[in-house]
């Protein structure tokens, strides 16, 4: 199976602090991978390097065989854990913004997702609740025909009903030719999505593998295994 992302001895330092400390990880094509770890473990830093927003300090990361740059940014769809749309925008303005910015944006798919998410194109971004905003950002990202989707805490702060809708959207609307990396603290809610998982502590992977094989081997759910690894 082809590898869409390969990180080898990846390091990222901020002054004297190492956010990533020799991280090794492979993400296969067509897989949904959970990156799990406590706050400060390096998850968001890793995602930002994969998205081409941060540069590494040492080591290597290859995405579709390329170092981060113009090409990798064109095939990676990144959902940060912070809002970034302008407050004056309506949802239709946000759609046009993405359409102008990304060549792989599928407007028809976006319309269907907006309908599925019960989002009105004439709603103003600044009036959206936390859950509605989460659904909008995910809709925009999933409407790209990317090879790699990088989702940082896509379920943070949303109610259980919205959570299920978002999980269904992720499962139903990404191509099997593409891969997804997801970070989350809501392991119990989202673990049904994972094909593979990687547990990160202090900037390195401490346990990784096929999610179902780990469940069978350890006799634990991924959520229980998370609590065991980081207790």
Tab-separated table of N, CA, C and O in Angstrom, residues 7-121:
chain	number	residue	atom	x	y	z
A	7	UNK	N	6.992	10.603	8.066
A	7	UNK	CA	7.813	11.460	8.920
A	7	UNK	C	8.912	10.612	9.540
A	7	UNK	O	8.646	9.551	10.102
A	8	UNK	N	10.144	11.086	9.420
A	8	UNK	CA	11.301	10.343	9.928
A	8	UNK	C	12.116	11.235	10.857
A	8	UNK	O	12.638	12.281	10.432
A	9	UNK	N	12.205	10.821	12.128
A	9	UNK	CA	12.986	11.566	13.134
A	9	UNK	C	12.672	13.064	13.108
A	9	UNK	O	13.565	13.912	13.188
A	10	UNK	N	11.396	13.381	13.002
A	10	UNK	CA	10.969	14.774	12.841
A	10	UNK	C	11.114	15.530	14.157
A	10	UNK	O	10.657	15.070	15.204
A	11	UNK	N	11.734	16.701	14.064
A	11	UNK	CA	11.923	17.541	15.250
A	11	UNK	C	11.469	18.970	14.960
A	11	UNK	O	11.622	19.472	13.844
A	12	UNK	N	10.907	19.588	15.979
A	12	UNK	CA	10.557	21.009	15.912
A	12	UNK	C	10.840	21.630	17.259
A	12	UNK	O	10.312	21.185	18.284
A	13	UNK	N	11.685	22.648	17.257
A	13	UNK	CA	12.063	23.310	18.508
A	13	UNK	C	11.577	24.746	18.519
A	13	UNK	O	11.603	25.441	17.497
A	14	UNK	N	11.117	25.178	19.693
A	14	UNK	CA	10.802	26.581	19.940
A	14	UNK	C	11.756	27.046	21.027
A	14	UNK	O	11.588	26.685	22.186
A	15	UNK	N	12.762	27.788	20.635
A	15	UNK	CA	13.802	28.204	21.569
A	15	UNK	C	14.399	26.938	22.225
A	15	UNK	O	14.978	26.123	21.554
A	16	UNK	N	14.220	26.755	23.542
A	16	UNK	CA	14.820	25.588	24.204
A	16	UNK	C	13.849	24.417	24.343
A	16	UNK	O	14.214	23.366	24.869
A	17	UNK	N	12.616	24.604	23.869
A	17	UNK	CA	11.605	23.553	24.034
A	17	UNK	C	11.430	22.771	22.734
A	17	UNK	O	11.311	23.357	21.668
A	18	UNK	N	11.414	21.447	22.841
A	18	UNK	CA	11.182	20.604	21.675
A	18	UNK	C	9.715	20.183	21.634
A	18	UNK	O	9.259	19.422	22.480
A	19	UNK	N	8.994	20.696	20.650
A	19	UNK	CA	7.596	20.311	20.480
A	19	UNK	C	7.505	18.936	19.835
A	19	UNK	O	6.613	18.147	20.148
A	20	UNK	N	8.411	18.649	18.901
A	20	UNK	CA	8.543	17.320	18.309
A	20	UNK	C	9.956	16.836	18.553
A	20	UNK	O	10.929	17.575	18.344
A	21	UNK	N	10.073	15.585	18.977
A	21	UNK	CA	11.375	15.090	19.428
A	21	UNK	C	11.676	13.720	18.816
A	21	UNK	O	11.689	12.701	19.498
A	22	UNK	N	11.876	13.706	17.488
A	22	UNK	CA	12.195	12.445	16.813
A	22	UNK	C	10.943	11.643	16.474
A	22	UNK	O	10.903	10.426	16.671
A	23	UNK	N	9.917	12.319	15.964
A	23	UNK	CA	8.655	11.656	15.638
A	23	UNK	C	8.777	10.852	14.346
A	23	UNK	O	9.264	11.350	13.338
A	24	UNK	N	8.335	9.593	14.401
A	24	UNK	CA	8.319	8.716	13.223
A	24	UNK	C	6.890	8.244	12.979
A	24	UNK	O	6.246	7.717	13.884
A	25	UNK	N	6.407	8.434	11.753
A	25	UNK	CA	5.024	8.070	11.455
A	25	UNK	C	4.842	7.877	9.955
A	25	UNK	O	5.393	8.637	9.158
A	26	UNK	N	4.065	6.851	9.601
A	26	UNK	CA	3.664	6.655	8.216
A	26	UNK	C	2.141	6.658	8.142
A	26	UNK	O	1.471	6.045	8.977
A	27	UNK	N	1.615	7.354	7.142
A	27	UNK	CA	0.172	7.359	6.887
A	27	UNK	C	-0.051	6.761	5.500
A	27	UNK	O	0.467	7.269	4.513
A	28	UNK	N	-0.816	5.675	5.453
A	28	UNK	CA	-1.070	5.000	4.182
A	28	UNK	C	-2.240	5.641	3.447
A	28	UNK	O	-3.134	6.224	4.063
A	29	UNK	N	-2.219	5.518	2.147
A	29	UNK	CA	-3.319	6.043	1.337
A	29	UNK	C	-4.604	5.282	1.646
A	29	UNK	O	-4.586	4.087	1.872
A	30	UNK	N	-5.712	6.023	1.667
A	30	UNK	CA	-7.011	5.406	1.886
A	30	UNK	C	-7.325	5.072	3.332
A	30	UNK	O	-8.234	4.298	3.608
A	31	UNK	N	-6.599	5.665	4.281
A	31	UNK	CA	-6.792	5.354	5.706
A	31	UNK	C	-7.188	6.604	6.491
A	31	UNK	O	-6.828	7.735	6.139
A	32	UNK	N	-7.933	6.385	7.578
A	32	UNK	CA	-8.234	7.443	8.538
A	32	UNK	C	-7.402	7.167	9.788
A	32	UNK	O	-7.522	6.107	10.400
A	33	UNK	N	-6.550	8.120	10.118
A	33	UNK	CA	-5.568	7.919	11.197
A	33	UNK	C	-5.838	8.886	12.345
A	33	UNK	O	-5.935	10.105	12.140
A	34	UNK	N	-5.970	8.354	13.541
A	34	UNK	CA	-6.139	9.169	14.733
A	34	UNK	C	-4.798	9.460	15.376
A	34	UNK	O	-4.027	8.539	15.646
A	35	UNK	N	-4.503	10.738	15.584
A	35	UNK	CA	-3.288	11.146	16.297
A	35	UNK	C	-3.735	11.565	17.693
A	35	UNK	O	-4.434	12.562	17.862
A	36	UNK	N	-3.355	10.781	18.695
A	36	UNK	CA	-3.917	10.936	20.039
A	36	UNK	C	-2.830	11.242	21.060
A	36	UNK	O	-1.760	10.630	21.043
A	37	UNK	N	-3.140	12.170	21.948
A	37	UNK	CA	-2.183	12.513	22.993
A	37	UNK	C	-2.697	13.674	23.816
A	37	UNK	O	-3.607	14.391	23.396
A	38	UNK	N	-2.139	13.886	24.993
A	38	UNK	CA	-2.583	14.986	25.855
A	38	UNK	C	-2.172	16.339	25.288
A	38	UNK	O	-1.402	16.420	24.319
A	39	UNK	N	-2.681	17.404	25.894
A	39	UNK	CA	-2.268	18.758	25.499
A	39	UNK	C	-0.758	18.898	25.625
A	39	UNK	O	-0.161	18.413	26.589
A	40	UNK	N	-0.150	19.564	24.642
A	40	UNK	CA	1.285	19.794	24.696
A	40	UNK	C	2.132	18.636	24.212
A	40	UNK	O	3.359	18.653	24.340
A	41	UNK	N	1.487	17.613	23.638
A	41	UNK	CA	2.246	16.434	23.194
A	41	UNK	C	2.866	16.619	21.814
A	41	UNK	O	3.715	15.817	21.403
A	42	UNK	N	2.444	17.654	21.075
A	42	UNK	CA	3.033	17.920	19.756
A	42	UNK	C	2.099	17.670	18.587
A	42	UNK	O	2.494	17.800	17.430
A	43	UNK	N	0.843	17.346	18.871
A	43	UNK	CA	-0.102	16.988	17.804
A	43	UNK	C	-0.315	18.135	16.815
A	43	UNK	O	-0.182	17.955	15.605
A	44	UNK	N	-0.659	19.310	17.335
A	44	UNK	CA	-0.950	20.444	16.457
A	44	UNK	C	0.296	20.896	15.708
A	44	UNK	O	0.223	21.249	14.520
A	45	UNK	N	1.439	20.849	16.358
A	45	UNK	CA	2.693	21.194	15.674
A	45	UNK	C	2.939	20.269	14.492
A	45	UNK	O	3.278	20.715	13.390
A	46	UNK	N	2.722	18.977	14.700
A	46	UNK	CA	2.900	18.010	13.619
A	46	UNK	C	1.951	18.303	12.459
A	46	UNK	O	2.344	18.305	11.295
A	47	UNK	N	0.692	18.585	12.776
A	47	UNK	CA	-0.290	18.873	11.731
A	47	UNK	C	0.071	20.133	10.956
A	47	UNK	O	-0.087	20.185	9.726
A	48	UNK	N	0.565	21.143	11.650
A	48	UNK	CA	0.944	22.392	10.973
A	48	UNK	C	2.149	22.187	10.051
A	48	UNK	O	2.232	22.802	8.982
A	49	UNK	N	3.052	21.311	10.424
A	49	UNK	CA	4.184	20.997	9.540
A	49	UNK	C	3.681	20.243	8.311
A	49	UNK	O	4.082	20.528	7.178
A	50	UNK	N	2.761	19.299	8.532
A	50	UNK	CA	2.190	18.545	7.412
A	50	UNK	C	1.432	19.463	6.464
A	50	UNK	O	1.434	19.256	5.239
A	51	UNK	N	0.786	20.497	7.019
A	51	UNK	CA	0.017	21.429	6.200
A	51	UNK	C	0.890	22.497	5.544
A	51	UNK	O	0.412	23.280	4.722
A	52	UNK	N	2.179	22.535	5.893
A	52	UNK	CA	3.090	23.507	5.301
A	52	UNK	C	3.055	24.867	5.951
A	52	UNK	O	3.553	25.848	5.404
A	53	UNK	N	2.476	24.952	7.164
A	53	UNK	CA	2.381	26.228	7.875
A	53	UNK	C	3.619	26.473	8.734
A	53	UNK	O	4.090	27.601	8.864
A	54	UNK	N	4.142	25.406	9.327
A	54	UNK	CA	5.392	25.476	10.085
A	54	UNK	C	6.488	24.711	9.354
A	54	UNK	O	6.199	23.775	8.602
A	55	UNK	N	7.722	25.095	9.580
A	55	UNK	CA	8.850	24.345	9.031
A	55	UNK	C	9.495	23.520	10.145
A	55	UNK	O	9.509	23.933	11.303
A	56	UNK	N	9.991	22.368	9.794
A	56	UNK	CA	10.652	21.482	10.762
A	56	UNK	C	11.992	22.062	11.168
A	56	UNK	O	12.563	22.909	10.474
A	57	UNK	N	12.515	21.582	12.293
A	57	UNK	CA	13.867	21.948	12.723
A	57	UNK	C	14.871	20.914	12.229
A	57	UNK	O	15.929	21.256	11.690
A	58	UNK	N	14.525	19.639	12.386
A	58	UNK	CA	15.373	18.539	11.915
A	58	UNK	C	14.503	17.377	11.464
A	58	UNK	O	13.292	17.362	11.688
A	59	UNK	N	15.156	16.380	10.852
A	59	UNK	CA	14.425	15.215	10.382
A	59	UNK	C	13.841	15.448	9.004
A	59	UNK	O	14.227	16.390	8.295
A	60	UNK	N	12.871	14.614	8.641
A	60	UNK	CA	12.301	14.709	7.295
A	60	UNK	C	10.812	14.392	7.326
A	60	UNK	O	10.355	13.532	8.081
A	61	UNK	N	10.063	15.102	6.498
A	61	UNK	CA	8.658	14.760	6.266
A	61	UNK	C	8.402	14.829	4.765
A	61	UNK	O	8.785	15.798	4.112
A	62	UNK	N	7.813	13.772	4.240
A	62	UNK	CA	7.475	13.706	2.822
A	62	UNK	C	5.972	13.473	2.696
A	62	UNK	O	5.411	12.599	3.363
A	63	UNK	N	5.341	14.242	1.830
A	63	UNK	CA	3.910	14.093	1.567
A	63	UNK	C	3.750	13.771	0.085
A	63	UNK	O	4.139	14.578	-0.772
A	64	UNK	N	3.225	12.588	-0.199
A	64	UNK	CA	3.140	12.100	-1.578
A	64	UNK	C	4.518	12.127	-2.231
A	64	UNK	O	4.653	12.426	-3.425
A	65	UNK	N	5.536	11.836	-1.418
A	65	UNK	CA	6.908	11.768	-1.917
A	65	UNK	C	7.608	13.106	-2.041
A	65	UNK	O	8.756	13.172	-2.497
A	66	UNK	N	6.959	14.197	-1.635
A	66	UNK	CA	7.527	15.538	-1.783
A	66	UNK	C	7.736	16.206	-0.427
A	66	UNK	O	6.955	16.002	0.498
A	67	UNK	N	8.758	17.039	-0.348
A	67	UNK	CA	8.945	17.869	0.835
A	67	UNK	C	7.865	18.958	0.836
A	67	UNK	O	7.383	19.358	-0.218
A	68	UNK	N	7.485	19.429	2.031
A	68	UNK	CA	6.444	20.467	2.088
A	68	UNK	C	6.783	21.674	1.220
A	68	UNK	O	7.917	22.171	1.241
A	69	UNK	N	5.801	22.116	0.453
A	69	UNK	CA	6.007	23.238	-0.461
A	69	UNK	C	4.740	23.504	-1.242
A	69	UNK	O	3.641	23.136	-0.822
A	70	UNK	N	4.886	24.131	-2.395
A	70	UNK	CA	3.729	24.516	-3.202
A	70	UNK	C	2.897	23.298	-3.586
A	70	UNK	O	1.662	23.302	-3.477
A	71	UNK	N	3.556	22.215	-4.024
A	71	UNK	CA	2.808	21.030	-4.439
A	71	UNK	C	2.041	20.409	-3.270
A	71	UNK	O	0.851	20.119	-3.385
A	72	UNK	N	2.703	20.214	-2.133
A	72	UNK	CA	2.025	19.546	-1.015
A	72	UNK	C	0.863	20.384	-0.491
A	72	UNK	O	-0.168	19.843	-0.105
A	73	UNK	N	0.999	21.720	-0.515
A	73	UNK	CA	-0.114	22.569	-0.078
A	73	UNK	C	-1.322	22.407	-0.999
A	73	UNK	O	-2.463	22.588	-0.577
A	74	UNK	N	-1.061	22.057	-2.264
A	74	UNK	CA	-2.158	21.903	-3.220
A	74	UNK	C	-2.919	20.598	-3.030
A	74	UNK	O	-4.034	20.443	-3.540
A	75	UNK	N	-2.341	19.643	-2.290
A	75	UNK	CA	-3.008	18.341	-2.109
A	75	UNK	C	-3.400	18.085	-0.659
A	75	UNK	O	-3.984	17.050	-0.353
A	76	UNK	N	-3.077	19.023	0.243
A	76	UNK	CA	-3.425	18.880	1.661
A	76	UNK	C	-4.535	19.871	2.015
A	76	UNK	O	-4.392	21.074	1.782
A	77	UNK	N	-5.647	19.371	2.551
A	77	UNK	CA	-6.742	20.221	3.029
A	77	UNK	C	-6.672	20.253	4.554
A	77	UNK	O	-6.836	19.218	5.203
A	78	UNK	N	-6.443	21.430	5.103
A	78	UNK	CA	-6.151	21.564	6.537
A	78	UNK	C	-7.296	22.268	7.267
A	78	UNK	O	-7.748	23.336	6.856
A	79	UNK	N	-7.761	21.647	8.336
A	79	UNK	CA	-8.763	22.238	9.219
A	79	UNK	C	-8.085	22.578	10.536
A	79	UNK	O	-7.839	21.681	11.357
A	80	UNK	N	-7.755	23.858	10.776
A	80	UNK	CA	-7.104	24.213	12.045
A	80	UNK	C	-8.105	24.199	13.189
A	80	UNK	O	-9.318	24.094	12.975
A	81	UNK	N	-7.591	24.313	14.405
A	81	UNK	CA	-8.480	24.298	15.576
A	81	UNK	C	-8.951	25.702	15.944
A	81	UNK	O	-9.537	25.908	16.993
A	82	UNK	N	-8.691	26.673	15.043
A	82	UNK	CA	-9.121	28.055	15.285
A	82	UNK	C	-9.926	28.567	14.093
A	82	UNK	O	-9.697	28.159	12.960
A	83	UNK	N	-10.861	29.473	14.368
A	83	UNK	CA	-11.650	30.071	13.291
A	83	UNK	C	-10.796	31.079	12.520
A	83	UNK	O	-9.958	31.769	13.101
A	84	UNK	N	-11.006	31.176	11.216
A	84	UNK	CA	-10.171	32.066	10.410
A	84	UNK	C	-10.946	32.836	9.335
A	84	UNK	O	-10.380	33.665	8.641
A	85	UNK	N	-12.245	32.580	9.191
A	85	UNK	CA	-13.026	33.321	8.198
A	85	UNK	C	-13.317	34.739	8.702
A	85	UNK	O	-13.437	34.970	9.904
A	86	UNK	N	-13.453	35.676	7.776
A	86	UNK	CA	-13.755	37.051	8.154
A	86	UNK	C	-15.182	37.153	8.696
A	86	UNK	O	-16.113	36.544	8.164
A	87	UNK	N	-15.346	37.958	9.733
A	87	UNK	CA	-16.643	38.059	10.402
A	87	UNK	C	-17.723	38.677	9.510
A	87	UNK	O	-18.913	38.442	9.710
A	88	UNK	N	-17.319	39.502	8.529
A	88	UNK	CA	-18.308	40.142	7.662
A	88	UNK	C	-18.915	39.162	6.656
A	88	UNK	O	-19.943	39.440	6.042
A	89	UNK	N	-18.290	38.000	6.499
A	89	UNK	CA	-18.716	37.059	5.468
A	89	UNK	C	-20.064	36.408	5.777
A	89	UNK	O	-20.390	36.133	6.933
A	90	UNK	N	-20.805	36.157	4.724
A	90	UNK	CA	-21.902	35.196	4.794
A	90	UNK	C	-21.330	33.847	4.361
A	90	UNK	O	-20.222	33.792	3.802
A	91	UNK	N	-22.082	32.780	4.593
A	91	UNK	CA	-21.583	31.460	4.206
A	91	UNK	C	-21.291	31.412	2.705
A	91	UNK	O	-20.285	30.840	2.278
A	92	UNK	N	-22.135	32.059	1.893
A	92	UNK	CA	-21.887	32.049	0.443
A	92	UNK	C	-20.575	32.769	0.091
A	92	UNK	O	-19.903	32.405	-0.882
A	93	UNK	N	-20.192	33.782	0.876
A	93	UNK	CA	-18.908	34.457	0.659
A	93	UNK	C	-17.747	33.516	0.978
A	93	UNK	O	-16.731	33.510	0.279
A	94	UNK	N	-17.908	32.727	2.054
A	94	UNK	CA	-16.871	31.763	2.436
A	94	UNK	C	-16.698	30.711	1.349
A	94	UNK	O	-15.572	30.307	1.027
A	95	UNK	N	-17.817	30.278	0.759
A	95	UNK	CA	-17.758	29.301	-0.338
A	95	UNK	C	-17.002	29.894	-1.529
A	95	UNK	O	-16.125	29.241	-2.120
A	96	UNK	N	-17.317	31.136	-1.888
A	96	UNK	CA	-16.628	31.791	-3.009
A	96	UNK	C	-15.150	31.997	-2.715
A	96	UNK	O	-14.309	31.893	-3.616
A	97	UNK	N	-14.837	32.276	-1.450
A	97	UNK	CA	-13.443	32.437	-1.016
A	97	UNK	C	-12.656	31.154	-1.275
A	97	UNK	O	-11.566	31.172	-1.848
A	98	UNK	N	-13.223	30.024	-0.871
A	98	UNK	CA	-12.565	28.730	-1.088
A	98	UNK	C	-12.492	28.396	-2.580
A	98	UNK	O	-11.489	27.861	-3.053
A	99	UNK	N	-13.554	28.716	-3.311
A	99	UNK	CA	-13.589	28.419	-4.756
A	99	UNK	C	-12.496	29.193	-5.484
A	99	UNK	O	-11.845	28.661	-6.396
A	100	UNK	N	-12.267	30.443	-5.095
A	100	UNK	CA	-11.226	31.255	-5.713
A	100	UNK	C	-9.832	30.803	-5.310
A	100	UNK	O	-8.877	30.918	-6.085
A	101	UNK	N	-9.724	30.296	-4.084
A	101	UNK	CA	-8.404	30.003	-3.513
A	101	UNK	C	-7.884	28.616	-3.895
A	101	UNK	O	-6.678	28.424	-4.063
A	102	UNK	N	-8.804	27.639	-4.032
A	102	UNK	CA	-8.369	26.254	-4.264
A	102	UNK	C	-8.922	25.712	-5.575
A	102	UNK	O	-10.133	25.658	-5.780
A	103	UNK	N	-8.023	25.281	-6.444
A	103	UNK	CA	-8.420	24.745	-7.752
A	103	UNK	C	-9.228	23.460	-7.611
A	103	UNK	O	-10.033	23.129	-8.479
A	104	UNK	N	-9.003	22.713	-6.530
A	104	UNK	CA	-9.670	21.410	-6.372
A	104	UNK	C	-10.997	21.526	-5.615
A	104	UNK	O	-11.583	20.519	-5.232
A	105	UNK	N	-11.490	22.757	-5.411
A	105	UNK	CA	-12.741	22.941	-4.666
A	105	UNK	C	-13.925	22.537	-5.530
A	105	UNK	O	-14.076	22.979	-6.666
A	106	UNK	N	-14.787	21.679	-4.975
A	106	UNK	CA	-15.950	21.148	-5.682
A	106	UNK	C	-17.205	21.855	-5.156
A	106	UNK	O	-17.738	21.508	-4.112
A	107	UNK	N	-17.673	22.853	-5.913
A	107	UNK	CA	-18.795	23.672	-5.442
A	107	UNK	C	-20.080	22.858	-5.307
A	107	UNK	O	-20.865	23.074	-4.394
A	108	UNK	N	-20.294	21.916	-6.207
A	108	UNK	CA	-21.502	21.102	-6.162
A	108	UNK	C	-21.523	20.240	-4.895
A	108	UNK	O	-22.547	20.108	-4.219
A	109	UNK	N	-20.368	19.650	-4.590
A	109	UNK	CA	-20.246	18.854	-3.369
A	109	UNK	C	-20.480	19.736	-2.146
A	109	UNK	O	-21.129	19.316	-1.174
A	110	UNK	N	-19.974	20.946	-2.189
A	110	UNK	CA	-20.134	21.884	-1.076
A	110	UNK	C	-21.609	22.194	-0.843
A	110	UNK	O	-22.083	22.208	0.304
A	111	UNK	N	-22.363	22.420	-1.922
A	111	UNK	CA	-23.798	22.710	-1.796
A	111	UNK	C	-24.534	21.560	-1.124
A	111	UNK	O	-25.397	21.763	-0.268
A	112	UNK	N	-24.189	20.324	-1.530
A	112	UNK	CA	-24.832	19.144	-0.939
A	112	UNK	C	-24.488	19.010	0.546
A	112	UNK	O	-25.345	18.668	1.375
A	113	UNK	N	-23.230	19.285	0.877
A	113	UNK	CA	-22.810	19.204	2.280
A	113	UNK	C	-23.472	20.283	3.132
A	113	UNK	O	-23.872	20.029	4.273
A	114	UNK	N	-23.588	21.489	2.581
A	114	UNK	CA	-24.259	22.569	3.317
A	114	UNK	C	-25.705	22.184	3.619
A	114	UNK	O	-26.222	22.432	4.721
A	115	UNK	N	-26.348	21.556	2.641
A	115	UNK	CA	-27.724	21.103	2.836
A	115	UNK	C	-27.784	20.012	3.900
A	115	UNK	O	-28.637	20.033	4.789
A	116	UNK	N	-26.856	19.067	3.824
A	116	UNK	CA	-26.781	17.979	4.805
A	116	UNK	C	-26.560	18.518	6.215
A	116	UNK	O	-27.117	18.015	7.194
A	117	UNK	N	-25.761	19.570	6.310
A	117	UNK	CA	-25.431	20.170	7.609
A	117	UNK	C	-26.477	21.184	8.081
A	117	UNK	O	-26.317	21.790	9.140
A	118	UNK	N	-27.520	21.388	7.266
A	118	UNK	CA	-28.560	22.375	7.587
A	118	UNK	C	-27.996	23.783	7.760
A	118	UNK	O	-28.330	24.502	8.711
A	119	UNK	N	-27.131	24.175	6.817
A	119	UNK	CA	-26.526	25.497	6.856
A	119	UNK	C	-27.081	26.344	5.714
A	119	UNK	O	-27.105	25.911	4.559
A	120	UNK	N	-27.518	27.548	6.030
A	120	UNK	CA	-28.092	28.481	5.057
A	120	UNK	C	-26.983	29.356	4.485
A	120	UNK	O	-26.256	30.011	5.242
A	121	UNK	N	-26.875	29.406	3.154
A	121	UNK	CA	-25.778	30.161	2.524
A	121	UNK	C	-25.856	31.652	2.821
A	121	UNK	O	-24.867	32.374	2.679
